[in-house]
Coordinates of C-alpha atoms in Angstrom, one line a residue:
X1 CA 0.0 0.0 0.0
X2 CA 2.8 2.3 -1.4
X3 CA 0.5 5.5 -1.5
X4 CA -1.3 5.2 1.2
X5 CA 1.0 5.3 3.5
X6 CA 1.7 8.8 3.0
X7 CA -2.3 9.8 3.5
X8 CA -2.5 8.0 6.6
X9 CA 0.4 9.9 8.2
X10 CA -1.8 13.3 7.1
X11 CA 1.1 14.5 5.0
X12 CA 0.3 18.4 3.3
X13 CA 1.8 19.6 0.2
X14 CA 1.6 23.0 -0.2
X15 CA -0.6 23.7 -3.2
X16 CA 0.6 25.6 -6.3
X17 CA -1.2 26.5 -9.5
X18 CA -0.9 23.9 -12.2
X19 CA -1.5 24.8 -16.1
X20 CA -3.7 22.0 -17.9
X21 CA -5.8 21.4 -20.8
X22 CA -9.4 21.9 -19.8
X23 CA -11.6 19.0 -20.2
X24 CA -15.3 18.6 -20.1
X25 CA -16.7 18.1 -16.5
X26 CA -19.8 15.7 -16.0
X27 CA -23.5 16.6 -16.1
X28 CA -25.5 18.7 -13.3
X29 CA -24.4 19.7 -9.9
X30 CA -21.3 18.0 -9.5
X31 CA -19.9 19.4 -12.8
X32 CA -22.0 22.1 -14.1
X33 CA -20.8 26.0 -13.7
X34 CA -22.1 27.8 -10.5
X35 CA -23.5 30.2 -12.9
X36 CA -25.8 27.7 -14.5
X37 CA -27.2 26.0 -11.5
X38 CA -27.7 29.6 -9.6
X39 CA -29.6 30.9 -12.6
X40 CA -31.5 27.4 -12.4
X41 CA -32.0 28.0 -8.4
X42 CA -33.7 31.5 -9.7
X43 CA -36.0 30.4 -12.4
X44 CA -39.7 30.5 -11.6
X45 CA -40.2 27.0 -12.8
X46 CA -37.2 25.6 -10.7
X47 CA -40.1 23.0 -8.7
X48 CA -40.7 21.3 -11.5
X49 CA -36.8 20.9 -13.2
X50 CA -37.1 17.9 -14.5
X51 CA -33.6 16.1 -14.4
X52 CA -34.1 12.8 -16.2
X53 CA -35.1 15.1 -19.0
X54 CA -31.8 17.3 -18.9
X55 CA -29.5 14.5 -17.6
X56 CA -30.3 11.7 -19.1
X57 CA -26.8 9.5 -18.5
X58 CA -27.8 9.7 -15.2
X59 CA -30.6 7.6 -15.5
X60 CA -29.5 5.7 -19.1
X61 CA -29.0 2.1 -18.0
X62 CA -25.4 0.2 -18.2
X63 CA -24.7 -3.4 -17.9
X64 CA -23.1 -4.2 -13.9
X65 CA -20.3 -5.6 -15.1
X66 CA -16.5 -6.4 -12.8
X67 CA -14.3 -3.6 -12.7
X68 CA -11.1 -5.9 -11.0
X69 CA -10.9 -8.6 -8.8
X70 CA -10.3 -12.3 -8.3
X71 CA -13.3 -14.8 -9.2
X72 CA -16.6 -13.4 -7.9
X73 CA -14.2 -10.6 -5.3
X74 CA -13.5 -7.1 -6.3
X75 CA -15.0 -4.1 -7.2
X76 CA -18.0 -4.2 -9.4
X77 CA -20.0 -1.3 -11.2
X78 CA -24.0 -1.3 -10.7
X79 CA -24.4 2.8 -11.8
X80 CA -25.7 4.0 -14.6
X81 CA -23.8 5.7 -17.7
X82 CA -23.4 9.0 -15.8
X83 CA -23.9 8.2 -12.2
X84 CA -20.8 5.7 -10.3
X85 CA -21.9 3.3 -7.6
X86 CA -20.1 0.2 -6.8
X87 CA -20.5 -3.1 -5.5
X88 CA -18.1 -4.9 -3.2
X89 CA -18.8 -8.3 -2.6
X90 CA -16.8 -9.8 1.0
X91 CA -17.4 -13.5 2.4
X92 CA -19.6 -11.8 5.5
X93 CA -22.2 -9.4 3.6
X94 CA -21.4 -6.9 1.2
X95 CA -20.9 -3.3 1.2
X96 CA -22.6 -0.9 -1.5
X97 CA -21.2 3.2 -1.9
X98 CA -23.6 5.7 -3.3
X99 CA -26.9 4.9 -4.3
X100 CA -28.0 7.1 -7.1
X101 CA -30.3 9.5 -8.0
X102 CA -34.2 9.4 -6.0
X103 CA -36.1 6.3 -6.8
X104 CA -32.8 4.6 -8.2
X105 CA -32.5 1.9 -4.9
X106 CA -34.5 -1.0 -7.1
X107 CA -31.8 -0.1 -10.2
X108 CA -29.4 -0.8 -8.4
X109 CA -30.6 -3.3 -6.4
X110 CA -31.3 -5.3 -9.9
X111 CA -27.8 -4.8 -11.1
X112 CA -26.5 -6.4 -7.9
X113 CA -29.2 -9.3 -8.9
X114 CA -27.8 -9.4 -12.6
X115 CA -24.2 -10.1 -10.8
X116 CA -25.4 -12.8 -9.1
X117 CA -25.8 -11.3 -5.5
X118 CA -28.1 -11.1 -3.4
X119 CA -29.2 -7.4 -2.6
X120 CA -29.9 -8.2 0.5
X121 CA -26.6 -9.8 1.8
X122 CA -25.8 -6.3 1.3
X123 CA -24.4 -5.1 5.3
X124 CA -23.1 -1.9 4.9
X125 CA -24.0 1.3 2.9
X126 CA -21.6 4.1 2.0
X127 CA -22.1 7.4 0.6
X128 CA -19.3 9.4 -1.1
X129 CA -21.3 12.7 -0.4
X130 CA -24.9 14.2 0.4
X131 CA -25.9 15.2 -3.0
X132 CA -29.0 14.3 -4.0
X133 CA -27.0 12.7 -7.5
X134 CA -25.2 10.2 -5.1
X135 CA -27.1 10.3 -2.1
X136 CA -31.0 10.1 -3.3
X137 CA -31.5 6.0 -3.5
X138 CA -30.2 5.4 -0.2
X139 CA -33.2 5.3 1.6
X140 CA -34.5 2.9 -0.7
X141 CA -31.7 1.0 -0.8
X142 CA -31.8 0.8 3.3
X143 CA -35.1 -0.4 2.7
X144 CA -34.5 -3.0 0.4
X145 CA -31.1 -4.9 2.0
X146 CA -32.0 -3.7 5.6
X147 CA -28.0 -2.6 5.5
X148 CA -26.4 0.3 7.8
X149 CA -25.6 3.4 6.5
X150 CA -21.9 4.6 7.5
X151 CA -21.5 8.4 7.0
X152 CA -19.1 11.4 8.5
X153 CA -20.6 14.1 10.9
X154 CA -19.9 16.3 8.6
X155 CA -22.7 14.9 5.9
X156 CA -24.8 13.1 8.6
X157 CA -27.4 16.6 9.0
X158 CA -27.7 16.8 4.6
X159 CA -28.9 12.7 4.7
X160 CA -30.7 13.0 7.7
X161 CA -33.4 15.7 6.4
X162 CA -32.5 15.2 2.9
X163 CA -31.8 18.9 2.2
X164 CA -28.6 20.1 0.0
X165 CA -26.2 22.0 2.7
X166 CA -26.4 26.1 2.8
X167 CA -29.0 25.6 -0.8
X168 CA -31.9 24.0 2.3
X169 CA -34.9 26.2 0.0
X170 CA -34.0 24.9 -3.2
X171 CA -36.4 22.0 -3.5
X172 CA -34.9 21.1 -6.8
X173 CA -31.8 19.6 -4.8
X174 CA -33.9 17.7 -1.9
X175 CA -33.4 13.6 -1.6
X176 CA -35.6 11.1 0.5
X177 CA -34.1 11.4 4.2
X178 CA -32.2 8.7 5.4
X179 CA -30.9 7.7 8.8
X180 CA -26.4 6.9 9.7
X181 CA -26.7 4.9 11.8
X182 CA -22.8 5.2 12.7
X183 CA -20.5 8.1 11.8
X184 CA -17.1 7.1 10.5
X185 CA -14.0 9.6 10.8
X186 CA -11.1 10.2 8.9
X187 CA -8.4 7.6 8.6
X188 CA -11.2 5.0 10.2
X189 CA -11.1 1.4 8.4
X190 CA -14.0 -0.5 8.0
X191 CA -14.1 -4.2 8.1
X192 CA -16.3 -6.9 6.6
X193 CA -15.2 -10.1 6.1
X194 CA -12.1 -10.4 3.8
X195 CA -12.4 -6.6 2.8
X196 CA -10.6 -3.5 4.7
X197 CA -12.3 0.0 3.3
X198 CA -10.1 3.1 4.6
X199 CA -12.4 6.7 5.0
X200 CA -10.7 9.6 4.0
X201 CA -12.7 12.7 4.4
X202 CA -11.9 15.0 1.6
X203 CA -14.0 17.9 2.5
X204 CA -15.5 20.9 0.0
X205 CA -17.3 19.8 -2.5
X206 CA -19.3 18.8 0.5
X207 CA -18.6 19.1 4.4
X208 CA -17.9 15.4 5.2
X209 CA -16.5 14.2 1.2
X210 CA -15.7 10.7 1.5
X211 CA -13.1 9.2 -0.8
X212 CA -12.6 5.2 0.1
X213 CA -9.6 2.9 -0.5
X214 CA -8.8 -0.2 -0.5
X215 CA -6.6 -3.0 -1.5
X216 CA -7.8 -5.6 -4.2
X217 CA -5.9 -9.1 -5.9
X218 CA -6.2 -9.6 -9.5
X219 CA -3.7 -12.4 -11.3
X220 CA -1.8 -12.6 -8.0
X221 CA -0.8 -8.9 -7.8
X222 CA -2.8 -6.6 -5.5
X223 CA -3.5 -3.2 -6.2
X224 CA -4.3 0.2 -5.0
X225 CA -8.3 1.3 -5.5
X226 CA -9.5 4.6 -4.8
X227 CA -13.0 5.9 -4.4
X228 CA -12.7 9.5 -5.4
X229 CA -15.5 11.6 -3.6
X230 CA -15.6 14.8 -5.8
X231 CA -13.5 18.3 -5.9
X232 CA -15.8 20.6 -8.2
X233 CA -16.9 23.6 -7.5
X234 CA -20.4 23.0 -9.6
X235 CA -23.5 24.3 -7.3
X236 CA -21.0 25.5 -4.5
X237 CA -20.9 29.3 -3.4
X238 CA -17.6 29.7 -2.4
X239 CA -18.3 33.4 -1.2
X240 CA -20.8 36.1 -0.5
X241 CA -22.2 33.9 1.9
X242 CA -20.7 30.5 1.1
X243 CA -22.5 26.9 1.1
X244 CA -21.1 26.5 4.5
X245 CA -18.6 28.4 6.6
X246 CA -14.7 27.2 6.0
X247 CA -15.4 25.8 2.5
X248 CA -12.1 27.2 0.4
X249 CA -10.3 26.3 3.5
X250 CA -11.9 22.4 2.9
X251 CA -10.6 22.4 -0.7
X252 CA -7.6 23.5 -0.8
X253 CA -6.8 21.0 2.4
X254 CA -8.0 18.2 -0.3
X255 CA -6.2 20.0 -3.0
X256 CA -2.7 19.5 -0.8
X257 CA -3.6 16.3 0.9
X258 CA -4.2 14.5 -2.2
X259 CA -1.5 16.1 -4.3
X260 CA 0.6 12.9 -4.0
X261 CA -1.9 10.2 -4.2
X262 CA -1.3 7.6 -7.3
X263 CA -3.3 5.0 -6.4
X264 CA -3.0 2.5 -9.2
X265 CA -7.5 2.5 -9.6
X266 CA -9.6 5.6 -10.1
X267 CA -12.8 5.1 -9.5
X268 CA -15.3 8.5 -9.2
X269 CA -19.1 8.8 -9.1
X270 CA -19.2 10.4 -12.3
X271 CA -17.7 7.7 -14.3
X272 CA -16.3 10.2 -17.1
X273 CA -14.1 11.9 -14.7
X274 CA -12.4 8.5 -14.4
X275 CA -12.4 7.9 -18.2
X276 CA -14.5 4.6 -17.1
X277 CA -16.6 3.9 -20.5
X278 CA -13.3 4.4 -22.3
X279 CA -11.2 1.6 -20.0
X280 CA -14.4 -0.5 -19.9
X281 CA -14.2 -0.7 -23.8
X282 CA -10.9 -1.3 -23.5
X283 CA -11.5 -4.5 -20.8
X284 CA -14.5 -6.1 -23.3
X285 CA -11.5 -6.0 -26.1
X286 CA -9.4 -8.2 -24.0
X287 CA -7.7 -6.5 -21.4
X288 CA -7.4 -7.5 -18.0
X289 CA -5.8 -4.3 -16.8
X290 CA -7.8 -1.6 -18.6
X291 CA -8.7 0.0 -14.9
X292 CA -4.8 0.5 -13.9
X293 CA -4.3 3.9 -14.5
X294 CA -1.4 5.6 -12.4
X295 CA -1.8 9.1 -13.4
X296 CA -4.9 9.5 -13.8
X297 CA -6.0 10.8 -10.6
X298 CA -3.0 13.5 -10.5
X299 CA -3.8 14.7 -14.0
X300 CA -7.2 15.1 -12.5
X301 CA -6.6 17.0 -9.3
X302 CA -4.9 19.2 -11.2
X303 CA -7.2 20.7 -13.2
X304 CA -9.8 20.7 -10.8
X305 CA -7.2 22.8 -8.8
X306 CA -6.8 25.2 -11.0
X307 CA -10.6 25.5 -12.1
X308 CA -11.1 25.8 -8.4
X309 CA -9.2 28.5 -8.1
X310 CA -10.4 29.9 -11.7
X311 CA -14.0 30.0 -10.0
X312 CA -13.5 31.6 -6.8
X313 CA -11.5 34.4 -8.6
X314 CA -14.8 34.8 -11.0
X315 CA -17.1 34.6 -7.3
X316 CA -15.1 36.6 -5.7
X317 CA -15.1 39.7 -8.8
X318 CA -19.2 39.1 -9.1
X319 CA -19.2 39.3 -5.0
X320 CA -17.1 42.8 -5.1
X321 CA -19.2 44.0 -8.4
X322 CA -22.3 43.5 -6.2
X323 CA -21.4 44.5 -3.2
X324 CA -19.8 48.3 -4.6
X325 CA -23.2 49.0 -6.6

């Protein structure tokens, strides 16, 4: 565990501004410009935004398929084409993280099926963070497996009344409420049978962001997965007041603490940040090791980095403008 060693002893690198190529980031809150979710927030017919209609990868179905692992262990995908959740079977229960958008719990809970699982072997739940994207089948998914949800402190009061953190009037963003029943903290590991998860709270993009690792064997070689939470600015006000108070502070602590991180598996819950479709096509032509990608986490950090920064100089400009008039 080569990388993580360095996480768990909390080691900061001070951040500096890295030059990249822009690339496209995924649909809706989680990518989407704070511009163009604010002027959603404003419009008149915000109640009835209809988001299957706008984001329809989130709802298009994919195929569960393996993503690495040694006969029926590993890491599975059960999301759909623009939403990541993952299945991780263990020989006392299983453990699911995220759930989807609302009313997703039985899609997922089918894919596990499709796998040959049992949805409701499923023990544990995870959630990466409490947006409604990621966060909105959980209640059904509790429902349906009777599992425990495992969440930080710092997400527990955004599950718990299903509201979207310092955006609680914006009914567009609400989820169905769902109960932790046990509050994980940062450098815990979790335990199920022959799997060890490690909780690595990554705050900003929410207040308790959740990015999981853990180790897993493929051709007698075990590698490094990650389970990135997210580091977008998308719906976020980072000034003038901001989502929630400390919030460039949280980023930029993820920014440094993650600025030597190469685990040898990116995973995210959009699956395009990861280039997932692209490494999936590349496993159906053959090849075993399409998800081993070194560097493609840094390359990633680093432009969210700099389009971090990019949008709180553009907040901060509108904030003055507004605030001179």
């Amino acid at each position: 565990m080569r990388w993580i060693s360095g996480i768990m002893a909390g080691t900061l690198v001070a951040c500096t501004p890295v030059t990249q190529d822009s690339v496209a980031p995924p649909d809706g809150p989680d990518g989407d410009s704070v511009d163009t979710i604010s002027s959603l927030a404003e419009d008149e017919a915000a109640a009835q935004f209809d988001w299957k209609k706008n984001y329809p990868t989130w709802y298009a179905a994919v195929e569960p398929f393996q993503i690495m692992g040694t006969g029926k262990q590993g890491i599975y995908f059960v999301g759909t084409e623009g939403l990541g959740i993952y299945f991780i079977p263990t020989d006392a229960g299983h453990i699911l993280i995220d759930g989807g958008m609302p009313g997703e719990g039985q899609y997922v809970a089918d894919a596990i099926r499709k796998l040959g699982f049992d949805p409701k072997d499923v023990k544990i739940l995870l959630n990466s963070h409490a947006h409604f994207d990621h966060s909105g089948g959980l209640a059904e998914l509790k429902a349906i497996t009777g599992a425990r949800l495992f969440a930080t402190e710092g997400d527990r009061s955004s599950l718990e009344s299903g509201l979207y953190l310092g955006s609680e009037d914006d009914s567009t963003m609400n989820s169905p409420p769902v109960k932790v029943d046990r509050i994980i903290a940062d450098g815990e590991q979790l335990k199920l049978g022959d799997v060890t998860l490690t909780a690595h709270i990554t705050p900003g993009h929410s207040r308790g962001c959740t990015t999981w690792t853990m180790p897993v064997e493929q051709g007698g070689q075990t590698y490094d997965a990650l389970f990135f939470c997210s580091a977008t600015v998308a719906a976020n006000r980072l000034v003038g007041p901001p989502q929630y108070e400390g919030i460039v502070a949280d980023y930029r602590k993820t920014f440094a603490m993650t600025k030597d991180w190469k685990p040898d598996i990116f995973l995210a819950n959009h699956p395009e940040f990861a280039g997932l479709p692209e490494k999936r096509e590349r496993q159906k032509a053959g090849d075993p090791l399409a998800f081993v990608d070194r560097e493609g986490f840094p390359a990633m950090m680093a432009r969210l980095e700099q389009a971090f920064e990019a949008a709180l100089e553009k907040q901060m400009l509108k904030y003055n403008a507004i605030m001179s008039d």
